[in-house]
Amino acid sequence: MPVIQDYASIINRWIDEMEYPDRPEGLYEPIKYMLSGGGKRLRPTLLCASAVAQGSDIMQVRPQALGIEMFHNFTLLHDDVMDNADIRHGKPTVHRKWNVPTAILSGDTMLTMAGEYIRDCDPSIRGDVVDMFDRTAIEIYEGQQYDMNFETCDNVTIDMYIKMIRLKTAVLLGCACAIGTMLGGGNSIDCDNMYHYGEQMGLAFQLRDDYLDTFGNSDTFGKEIGGDILNDKKTWLRVKAGEMAPDEVTAMTAKYVGKAKIEAVSRLYRQLGVDKACIDVIGNYTARSIQYLDNVSMPDISRQYFKNLAMAAINREC
Amino acid sequence: MPVIQDYASIINRWIDEMEYPDRPEGLYEPIKYMLSGGGKRLRPTLLCASAVAQGSDIMQVRPQALGIEMFHNFTLLHDDVMDNADIRHGKPTVHRKWNVPTAILSGDTMLTMAGEYIRDCDPSIRGDVVDMFDRTAIEIYEGQQYDMNFETCDNVTIDMYIKMIRLKTAVLLGCACAIGTMLGGGNSIDCDNMYHYGEQMGLAFQLRDDYLDTFGNSDTFGKEIGGDILNDKKTWLRVKAGEMAPDEVTAMTAKYVGKAKIEAVSRLYRQLGVDKACIDVIGNYTARSIQYLDNVSMPDISRQYFKNLAMAAINREC
């Protein structure tokens, strides 16, 4: 079995080999820029590994691997416009390097291209593959809308938060696993279980992101620590702390600015124990994720691979 | 044979009957708002009429009619953001009524929903239908990119302009006709000819739009006359006048502002005869459009219907 790094380098090579029309100027350049920006290639890795676990050749799922990475990068591109973000993977975002119209239009193009890649498979399973993909896309838009609504909502609960990240982040990991399993010839029980493996892992993955943004190390995490606190972002830590000590959280986030705010709020989180609680919850989702693997027919070496993948994604420092 | 008004009212009823999830707040409301905003429903009308001409029942193509109108409205929604437009069909645009993030995300949702509608057809032709739809979508993005590039380009030629409106506007009319013909059971020759009928009509349709924006009557046209002149938009009239008298056009557009600019530039257009030249070109595209109908197997009454439709679209005052 190949390891995760192998899939990522294969996928990067596929991305490098993609060909685009030269014209019109300004439409395809941002797409190349976006796709070459790096990232873990986690979604196509899950898709490839899921297909290989069912006995498929990795070359067979190249279009769908590219399609899911293209789709993921489309969501990042449009999210960056919506969130007014300046930097992505250490480089200027597309709407900063070019402009907002270019970012919108290149993103639209990526969404249509992603769909073309996804449906480039055996007609006997194409309907199921495309259904899964489209349903997931709609869920992701809903998740992004909930995330934006949370900005002006003061009574976000942990349940609401988990529902939001399930839609915005986790379902795409589930979708990648399910599509890979379908393409590899897995039955519907295998697909369901692999979907839930990816979904639960996705929840843990996003919670780890929340954790690292406050308690990570900027050298390994690759971006400044404390951005979520500065922006009053409704992360798991913030929502949990808000449930435990609403007045203190409100007071603390209003009292300080800049570095002092990051220090004061993260100290409060530690006092309340939400840092440890977050690690516990991540562990729970990871454990649940791994349990689903037991119900999937695949070689033990594949099962171990997915287990390692979940553990690596969850223990990551970056 | 039903007349165009009949199709439009059927399509409007279908749009009214569409059901959306209630939540999340802010995602589906703009989609309903956008779709209920009016418009001629020309694309779904072409699709329905093309299917009916091949003997199909209109109910059979309801999903694709809704899909193509949903797609068209997605492009309008995102174009309005890109063009910073305030008003559409006499109402505030989505990004004005809500905000830019909402407009982007609701548009993305419409694009995915449109794809779901389009592929909801008999599996035996689904591949061809979706190929045609996706290819057209990519062409439309390319057309929009050319249109934006023209804003800062001083040497736009008539050929470049026609290529741009073919991509941005005409191919979707061709696509509507071709998909309708496929769904109705027409052969590939019928599909090709109906595609070209729609495409040539689309060119005439867009040129009529350019003409009316300068020489129309604001009472019937439904919006202020002269917007293109005020915004220095590279329309057919402007490009043609620029080819004939570049220095005068540059001087005239720089010398005046507001109402005086509209009057001076449209007077120049008349002196150069580009108003009449535009009408001639519209006539040529319309004639070519109608010629393609001769190569399509369909009842004469259908052929006459499409002929009337092209004439009506081209002679329209609104």
XYZ file of C-alpha atoms in Angstrom:
636
model
C 0.000 0.000 0.000
C 1.264 3.463 -0.818
C 1.446 5.989 2.019
C -0.336 9.336 2.055
C 2.713 11.238 0.782
C 2.798 9.055 -2.307
C -0.783 9.878 -3.251
C -0.146 13.589 -2.713
C 2.839 13.577 -5.047
C 0.949 11.615 -7.695
C -1.923 14.081 -7.423
C 0.448 17.040 -7.640
C 1.915 15.566 -10.794
C -1.580 15.125 -12.279
C -2.336 18.739 -11.419
C 0.889 19.894 -13.079
C 0.017 17.936 -16.208
C -3.430 19.500 -16.608
C -3.800 21.562 -19.775
C -5.828 24.737 -20.146
C -6.753 26.956 -23.082
C -4.484 30.010 -23.461
C -7.356 32.415 -23.915
C -9.175 34.417 -22.766
C -6.464 36.041 -20.710
C -7.281 36.141 -17.041
C -9.663 33.178 -16.855
C -7.416 30.108 -16.626
C -4.303 31.660 -15.058
C -6.006 32.076 -11.638
C -7.169 28.435 -11.778
C -3.606 27.204 -12.281
C -2.406 29.570 -9.563
C -5.049 28.311 -7.144
C -4.415 24.616 -7.814
C -0.654 24.926 -7.614
C -0.922 26.709 -4.277
C -0.270 23.560 -2.318
C -2.387 22.023 0.390
C -2.473 18.494 1.722
C -4.444 16.981 -1.183
C -6.373 15.158 1.540
C -9.615 14.798 -0.426
C -8.127 13.239 -3.589
C -5.873 11.121 -1.354
C -8.950 9.740 0.395
C -10.626 9.149 -2.956
C -7.621 7.350 -4.455
C -6.956 5.278 -1.344
C -10.625 4.261 -1.111
C -10.613 3.069 -4.716
C -7.303 1.240 -4.313
C -8.647 -0.455 -1.152
C -11.352 -1.976 -3.350
C -8.781 -3.256 -5.819
C -8.888 -0.425 -8.303
C -5.899 0.884 -10.200
C -5.118 4.429 -9.166
C -5.023 5.654 -12.786
C -8.678 4.679 -13.094
C -9.759 7.383 -10.643
C -7.524 10.202 -11.886
C -10.458 12.276 -13.250
C -12.429 12.091 -10.010
C -9.340 12.802 -7.884
C -8.706 15.925 -9.969
C -12.410 16.785 -9.896
C -12.696 16.685 -6.118
C -9.508 18.743 -5.661
C -10.750 21.215 -8.288
C -14.090 21.472 -6.458
C -12.366 21.938 -3.085
C -10.218 24.727 -4.497
C -13.281 26.368 -6.053
C -14.854 26.533 -2.574
C -11.648 27.998 -1.114
C -11.455 30.575 -3.900
C -15.025 31.795 -3.426
C -14.798 31.549 0.390
C -11.725 33.797 0.288
C -13.765 36.451 -1.545
C -16.671 36.070 0.883
C -14.352 36.221 3.926
C -12.258 39.009 2.412
C -9.106 36.933 3.055
C -5.724 38.282 1.917
C -3.503 35.220 2.136
C -3.922 31.524 1.285
C -1.029 29.072 1.650
C 1.350 31.994 2.140
C 0.437 33.647 -1.167
C -2.016 36.457 -2.026
C -5.547 35.197 -2.613
C -6.876 35.326 -6.193
C -9.104 38.366 -5.622
C -6.099 40.217 -4.139
C -3.653 39.217 -6.881
C -6.241 39.835 -9.609
C -9.648 41.204 -8.551
C -13.078 40.120 -7.306
C -14.706 39.608 -10.743
C -11.802 37.386 -11.821
C -12.071 35.366 -8.604
C -15.814 34.867 -9.039
C -15.581 33.866 -12.700
C -12.552 31.587 -12.342
C -14.320 29.891 -9.447
C -17.451 29.339 -11.550
C -15.260 27.812 -14.257
C -13.625 25.498 -11.706
C -17.047 24.309 -10.504
C -18.146 23.384 -14.017
C -14.764 21.763 -14.778
C -14.956 19.786 -11.522
C -18.328 18.403 -12.578
C -16.890 17.349 -15.939
C -14.064 15.453 -14.224
C -16.359 13.803 -11.692
C -18.739 12.315 -14.245
C -15.913 10.963 -16.415
C -16.409 7.380 -15.191
C -18.163 4.139 -16.050
C -21.793 4.882 -17.008
C -23.033 2.075 -14.754
C -22.087 4.034 -11.611
C -22.020 7.580 -13.010
C -25.484 8.419 -11.700
C -24.596 7.459 -8.122
C -21.244 9.244 -8.274
C -22.753 12.485 -9.585
C -25.692 12.327 -7.150
C -23.266 12.048 -4.238
C -21.136 14.893 -5.584
C -24.037 17.282 -6.223
C -25.698 16.567 -2.883
C -22.388 17.210 -1.136
C -21.858 20.468 -3.033
C -25.256 21.770 -1.897
C -24.477 20.771 1.693
C -21.180 22.667 1.526
C -22.932 25.841 0.344
C -25.384 25.442 3.214
C -22.464 25.033 5.621
C -20.789 28.187 4.331
C -24.069 30.079 4.732
C -24.428 28.866 8.342
C -20.818 29.895 8.977
C -21.539 33.400 7.658
C -24.789 33.596 9.633
C -22.869 32.728 12.811
C -20.865 35.953 12.480
C -23.885 37.959 13.589
C -25.421 35.315 15.850
C -24.726 35.411 19.587
C -26.357 32.166 20.599
C -24.432 29.584 18.604
C -24.438 26.254 20.454
C -21.991 23.357 20.131
C -24.689 21.384 18.291
C -25.172 24.203 15.793
C -21.422 24.496 15.401
C -20.921 20.774 14.760
C -23.771 20.812 12.232
C -22.086 23.712 10.450
C -18.621 22.123 10.190
C -20.174 18.808 9.210
C -21.715 20.561 6.209
C -18.902 22.955 5.428
C -15.962 20.571 5.829
C -16.730 16.995 6.859
C -19.148 15.895 4.127
C -16.565 16.479 1.387
C -14.163 14.060 3.076
C -17.016 11.559 3.357
C -17.920 12.168 -0.277
C -14.306 11.581 -1.391
C -14.239 8.222 0.425
C -17.652 7.170 -0.878
C -16.911 8.076 -4.497
C -13.553 6.306 -4.333
C -15.248 3.208 -2.943
C -17.942 3.302 -5.647
C -15.321 3.667 -8.384
C -13.366 0.768 -6.923
C -16.434 -1.451 -7.068
C -17.368 -1.452 -3.367
C -20.970 -2.221 -2.441
C -23.372 0.266 -0.879
C -22.559 -0.867 2.680
C -18.864 -0.246 2.034
C -19.700 3.156 0.552
C -21.820 4.145 3.556
C -19.192 3.121 6.047
C -16.369 4.803 4.169
C -18.554 7.924 3.925
C -18.978 7.980 7.693
C -15.282 7.281 8.223
C -14.459 10.366 6.153
C -17.195 12.472 7.694
C -16.219 11.755 11.323
C -12.575 12.247 10.465
C -13.553 15.560 8.836
C -15.144 16.757 12.088
C -11.972 15.847 13.991
C -9.904 17.495 11.260
C -11.772 20.786 11.501
C -11.687 20.791 15.313
C -7.923 20.259 15.111
C -7.797 23.307 12.849
C -9.688 25.343 15.447
C -7.337 24.070 18.163
C -4.138 24.812 16.223
C -5.261 28.331 15.332
C -5.163 29.176 19.047
C -2.808 26.622 20.621
C -0.564 25.664 17.687
C 2.959 26.728 16.947
C 3.178 29.298 14.180
C 6.436 27.755 12.899
C 4.819 24.397 12.209
C 1.207 25.594 11.647
C 2.375 27.843 8.804
C 0.294 30.870 9.724
C -0.007 33.341 12.554
C -1.540 31.962 15.736
C -4.618 33.676 17.140
C -6.343 34.831 13.965
C -9.653 33.302 15.043
C -9.506 35.113 18.403
C -8.669 38.442 16.762
C -11.582 38.046 14.326
C -14.008 36.865 17.038
C -14.594 33.765 14.913
C -17.149 31.332 16.349
C -14.850 28.317 16.650
C -15.483 25.264 18.813
C -13.238 26.791 21.529
C -15.134 30.061 21.520
C -18.578 28.456 21.474
C -17.626 26.043 24.271
C -16.115 28.811 26.404
C -19.197 30.906 25.713
C -21.416 28.111 27.028
C -19.301 27.780 30.186
C -18.629 31.430 30.998
C -20.567 33.726 28.684
C -19.951 36.955 30.614
C -16.223 36.433 30.941
C -15.836 35.601 27.244
C -17.794 38.685 26.238
C -15.817 40.887 28.610
C -12.448 39.479 27.595
C -12.976 39.719 23.844
C -14.218 43.307 24.185
C -11.527 44.490 26.621
C -8.358 43.759 24.664
C -7.075 44.151 21.140
C -4.175 42.639 19.178
C -1.641 40.423 20.886
C -3.051 41.153 24.345
C -6.437 39.845 23.186
C -4.910 36.606 21.921
C -3.094 36.115 25.216
C -6.047 36.981 27.441
C -8.588 34.875 25.554
C -6.333 31.831 25.206
C -5.528 32.101 28.942
C -9.271 32.112 29.659
C -9.735 29.074 27.400
C -7.029 27.255 29.402
C -8.579 28.252 32.715
C -11.929 26.899 31.565
C -10.239 23.759 30.241
C -11.681 24.098 26.746
C -8.261 23.298 25.244
C -8.273 19.860 26.850
C -11.984 19.386 26.180
C -11.323 20.066 22.496
C -8.542 17.454 22.383
C -10.955 14.959 24.011
C -13.672 15.648 21.471
C -11.186 15.313 18.609
C -10.182 11.947 20.059
C -13.809 10.850 20.211
C -14.522 11.740 16.597
C -11.301 10.054 15.502
C -12.194 6.871 17.403
C -15.682 6.873 15.892
C -14.186 7.435 12.462
C -11.882 4.445 12.814
C -14.725 2.197 14.039
C -16.511 2.561 10.718
C -13.538 0.945 9.000
C -14.373 -2.386 10.662
C -17.545 -2.680 8.588
C -15.800 -2.223 5.238
C -14.572 -5.197 3.226
C -10.990 -4.412 2.322
C -7.529 -5.828 2.991
C -6.266 -5.299 6.541
C -3.350 -3.330 5.197
C -5.794 -0.818 3.714
C -7.722 -0.624 6.971
C -4.460 0.116 8.771
C -3.615 2.753 6.186
C -6.900 4.592 6.770
C -6.440 4.295 10.517
C -2.980 5.862 10.250
C -4.354 8.547 7.985
C -7.008 9.500 10.536
C -4.463 9.536 13.344
C -2.024 11.625 11.287
C -4.665 14.133 10.285
C -5.789 14.477 13.867
C -2.361 14.708 15.508
C -1.067 17.078 12.881
C 0.715 20.251 13.907
C 0.172 21.889 10.519
C -48.647 24.800 -31.587
C -48.544 27.017 -28.528
C -47.234 30.552 -28.952
C -44.261 31.976 -27.049
C -46.446 33.575 -24.390
C -47.912 30.201 -23.525
C -44.514 28.646 -22.858
C -43.481 31.613 -20.725
C -46.544 31.288 -18.522
C -46.077 27.533 -18.159
C -42.441 28.109 -17.224
C -43.392 30.821 -14.749
C -45.844 28.413 -13.141
C -43.130 25.740 -12.891
C -40.817 28.296 -11.289
C -43.520 29.274 -8.785
C -44.053 25.620 -7.895
C -40.370 24.944 -7.142
C -39.708 24.031 -3.523
C -36.655 24.990 -1.499
C -35.408 24.108 1.965
C -36.265 26.736 4.602
C -32.775 26.792 6.027
C -30.135 28.084 6.197
C -31.568 31.572 6.170
C -30.173 33.697 3.392
C -29.222 30.952 0.935
C -32.451 30.063 -0.871
C -34.357 33.351 -0.497
C -32.093 35.155 -3.033
C -32.572 32.274 -5.491
C -36.354 32.610 -5.338
C -36.015 36.392 -5.607
C -33.766 36.082 -8.648
C -35.946 33.551 -10.457
C -39.175 35.403 -9.797
C -37.675 38.621 -11.139
C -39.223 38.169 -14.543
C -37.519 38.084 -17.890
C -38.645 36.681 -21.188
C -37.966 33.006 -20.338
C -36.550 32.826 -23.865
C -34.093 29.977 -23.165
C -36.586 27.547 -21.623
C -39.107 28.570 -24.271
C -36.626 27.565 -26.989
C -35.913 24.321 -25.158
C -39.596 23.417 -24.736
C -40.545 24.399 -28.281
C -37.621 22.402 -29.719
C -38.709 19.299 -27.829
C -42.361 19.754 -28.786
C -41.326 20.186 -32.444
C -39.890 16.668 -32.251
C -43.126 15.281 -30.857
C -42.280 15.425 -27.178
C -44.739 16.265 -24.438
C -43.813 19.530 -22.760
C -43.987 17.968 -19.273
C -41.165 15.647 -20.273
C -38.684 18.533 -20.484
C -39.725 20.424 -17.363
C -36.451 19.659 -15.483
C -34.226 20.847 -18.325
C -36.370 23.954 -18.920
C -36.006 24.843 -15.245
C -32.312 23.927 -15.334
C -31.485 26.205 -18.240
C -33.423 29.123 -16.720
C -31.722 28.478 -13.365
C -28.339 28.478 -15.100
C -29.135 31.679 -17.006
C -30.159 33.408 -13.793
C -26.990 32.186 -12.068
C -24.941 33.924 -14.785
C -26.982 37.120 -14.393
C -26.566 37.022 -10.612
C -22.774 36.654 -10.754
C -22.463 39.090 -13.693
C -24.326 41.708 -11.657
C -21.703 41.360 -8.903
C -18.856 41.534 -11.417
C -20.381 44.557 -13.192
C -21.367 46.215 -9.923
C -24.943 46.587 -11.229
C -27.610 48.084 -8.958
C -30.825 47.196 -10.745
C -32.115 44.130 -12.614
C -35.650 43.987 -14.001
C -36.491 47.150 -12.061
C -35.538 45.639 -8.690
C -32.335 45.869 -6.623
C -29.757 43.228 -7.584
C -29.101 40.431 -5.072
C -25.783 41.848 -3.865
C -27.459 45.210 -3.278
C -30.526 43.788 -1.504
C -28.368 41.338 0.495
C -24.594 41.512 0.052
C -21.761 40.233 -2.139
C -21.071 36.989 -0.194
C -24.764 36.052 -0.384
C -24.813 36.757 -4.122
C -21.729 34.617 -4.735
C -22.949 31.692 -2.642
C -26.540 31.706 -3.900
C -25.159 31.794 -7.438
C -22.933 28.791 -6.753
C -25.964 26.945 -5.394
C -27.956 27.799 -8.519
C -25.176 26.430 -10.749
C -25.138 23.095 -8.923
C -28.961 22.944 -8.873
C -29.064 23.741 -12.601
C -26.775 20.778 -13.268
C -29.060 18.513 -11.235
C -32.083 19.571 -13.285
C -30.278 19.237 -16.610
C -29.177 15.649 -16.057
C -32.629 14.531 -14.899
C -33.452 12.842 -18.213
C -33.337 9.507 -19.979
C -29.925 7.862 -19.376
C -29.616 7.040 -23.078
C -29.138 10.731 -23.966
C -27.974 12.094 -20.607
C -24.293 12.080 -21.612
C -24.910 14.164 -24.728
C -27.211 16.573 -22.893
C -24.742 17.158 -20.062
C -21.770 17.452 -22.449
C -23.590 20.152 -24.382
C -24.567 21.971 -21.191
C -21.076 21.888 -19.627
C -19.343 22.935 -22.837
C -21.756 25.846 -23.162
C -21.202 26.891 -19.548
C -17.433 27.075 -20.093
C -17.960 29.109 -23.276
C -20.175 31.547 -21.382
C -17.500 32.085 -18.717
C -15.000 32.712 -21.509
C -17.397 35.214 -23.075
C -17.818 37.060 -19.790
C -14.028 37.185 -19.392
C -13.633 38.643 -22.912
C -16.342 41.187 -22.114
C -14.480 42.260 -18.975
C -11.159 42.354 -20.839
C -12.730 44.666 -23.447
C -13.265 47.312 -20.757
C -9.554 48.096 -20.777
C -8.884 47.255 -24.432
C -8.861 50.047 -27.013
C -8.547 47.967 -30.163
C -11.664 45.803 -30.050
C -12.706 44.878 -33.600
C -16.136 43.822 -34.852
C -14.836 40.251 -35.215
C -13.665 40.223 -31.597
C -16.966 41.696 -30.502
C -19.037 39.118 -32.377
C -16.886 36.317 -30.942
C -17.496 37.683 -27.449
C -21.303 37.930 -27.735
C -21.419 34.538 -29.421
C -19.805 33.066 -26.312
C -21.481 35.226 -23.716
C -25.030 35.165 -25.081
C -25.630 33.246 -28.290
C -24.357 29.766 -27.382
C -26.879 29.399 -24.555
C -29.755 29.944 -26.993
C -28.172 27.372 -29.301
C -27.697 25.014 -26.362
C -31.357 25.387 -25.337
C -32.503 24.465 -28.849
C -30.082 21.541 -29.141
C -30.964 20.059 -25.740
C -34.680 20.406 -26.472
C -34.195 18.651 -29.807
C -32.189 15.839 -28.176
C -34.832 15.357 -25.496
C -37.538 15.262 -28.143
C -35.715 12.502 -29.996
C -34.268 14.540 -32.887
C -31.200 13.180 -34.668
C -27.770 14.813 -34.577
C -28.382 16.744 -37.818
C -31.555 18.216 -36.334
C -29.653 19.073 -33.151
C -26.853 20.810 -35.061
C -29.240 22.854 -37.155
C -31.383 23.846 -34.192
C -28.179 24.799 -32.340
C -27.177 27.126 -35.164
C -30.697 28.525 -35.410
C -30.496 29.477 -31.726
C -26.929 30.714 -31.942
C -27.523 33.021 -34.941
C -30.732 34.274 -33.380
C -28.748 34.916 -30.179
C -26.320 37.150 -32.056
C -29.216 39.108 -33.531
C -30.858 39.231 -30.109
C -27.771 40.739 -28.446
C -27.238 43.253 -31.264
C -30.861 44.330 -30.850
C -30.102 44.853 -27.171
C -27.148 47.068 -28.079
C -29.329 48.988 -30.533
C -32.206 49.508 -28.098
C -29.905 50.729 -25.329
C -29.049 53.715 -27.536
C -31.956 54.058 -29.976
C -34.819 52.478 -28.065
C -37.697 54.135 -26.269
C -37.285 54.080 -22.504
C -41.062 53.601 -22.037
C -41.094 50.327 -23.959
C -37.458 49.243 -23.346
C -38.039 49.298 -19.582
C -34.798 50.991 -18.632
C -33.033 54.293 -19.163
C -31.695 54.843 -22.670
C -27.989 55.581 -23.103
C -26.497 53.539 -20.264
C -23.981 51.917 -22.605
C -22.802 55.310 -23.893
C -22.470 56.721 -20.366
C -20.415 53.689 -19.292
C -18.290 53.702 -22.470
C -19.379 50.097 -22.998
C -17.846 48.424 -26.059
C -21.085 47.641 -27.880
C -21.422 46.843 -31.567
C -22.362 50.496 -32.213
C -19.321 51.812 -30.389
C -16.903 49.344 -31.981
C -18.286 50.026 -35.461
C -18.165 53.797 -35.000
C -14.632 53.418 -33.645
C -13.594 51.590 -36.796
C -15.113 54.311 -39.010
C -14.097 57.456 -37.131
C -11.787 56.620 -34.233
C -10.705 60.181 -33.456
C -14.216 61.612 -33.438
C -15.494 58.833 -31.176
C -12.647 59.339 -28.723
C -13.133 63.113 -28.729
C -16.904 62.913 -28.364
C -16.922 60.423 -25.495
C -14.291 62.442 -23.621
C -15.828 65.871 -24.211
C -19.299 65.419 -22.729
C -20.875 63.888 -19.657
C -24.395 62.816 -18.702
C -27.311 63.548 -21.001
C -25.168 65.686 -23.324
C -22.865 62.717 -23.862
C -25.762 60.447 -24.786
C -27.067 63.028 -27.247
C -23.688 63.815 -28.818
C -22.577 60.204 -29.209
C -25.900 58.953 -30.555
C -25.915 61.882 -33.014
C -22.439 60.836 -34.161
C -23.638 57.236 -34.541
C -26.485 58.474 -36.752
C -24.152 60.639 -38.837
C -21.879 57.652 -39.405
C -24.890 55.480 -40.179
C -24.038 52.830 -37.609
C -27.665 52.738 -36.440
C -28.806 51.579 -39.884
C -25.773 49.328 -40.288
C -26.694 47.626 -37.024
C -30.267 47.021 -38.169
C -28.883 45.505 -41.393
C -26.563 43.163 -39.511
C -29.399 42.113 -37.192
C -31.445 41.316 -40.311
C -28.604 39.227 -41.724
C -28.186 37.149 -38.585
C -31.952 36.671 -38.346
C -32.137 35.516 -41.969
C -29.259 33.102 -41.436
C -30.915 31.842 -38.259
C -34.153 31.094 -40.101
C -32.320 29.314 -42.927
C -31.097 26.642 -40.539
C -34.719 25.706 -39.828
C -35.065 24.338 -43.382
C -32.670 21.496 -42.562
C -34.597 20.301 -39.495
C -37.256 17.599 -39.757
C -40.281 18.986 -37.980
C -43.866 19.912 -38.843
C -44.207 23.094 -40.914
C -46.246 24.644 -38.150
C -43.245 24.281 -35.818
C -40.912 25.759 -38.417
C -43.238 28.720 -38.733
C -43.363 29.065 -34.965
C -39.547 29.278 -34.717
C -39.482 31.732 -37.608
C -41.990 33.958 -35.835
C -40.026 33.627 -32.628
C -36.822 34.827 -34.316
C -38.652 37.725 -35.967
C -40.323 38.713 -32.695
C -37.081 38.581 -30.753
C -35.349 40.685 -33.348
C -38.060 43.293 -33.868
C -38.697 43.649 -30.172
C -38.819 47.071 -28.569
C -38.230 45.685 -25.103
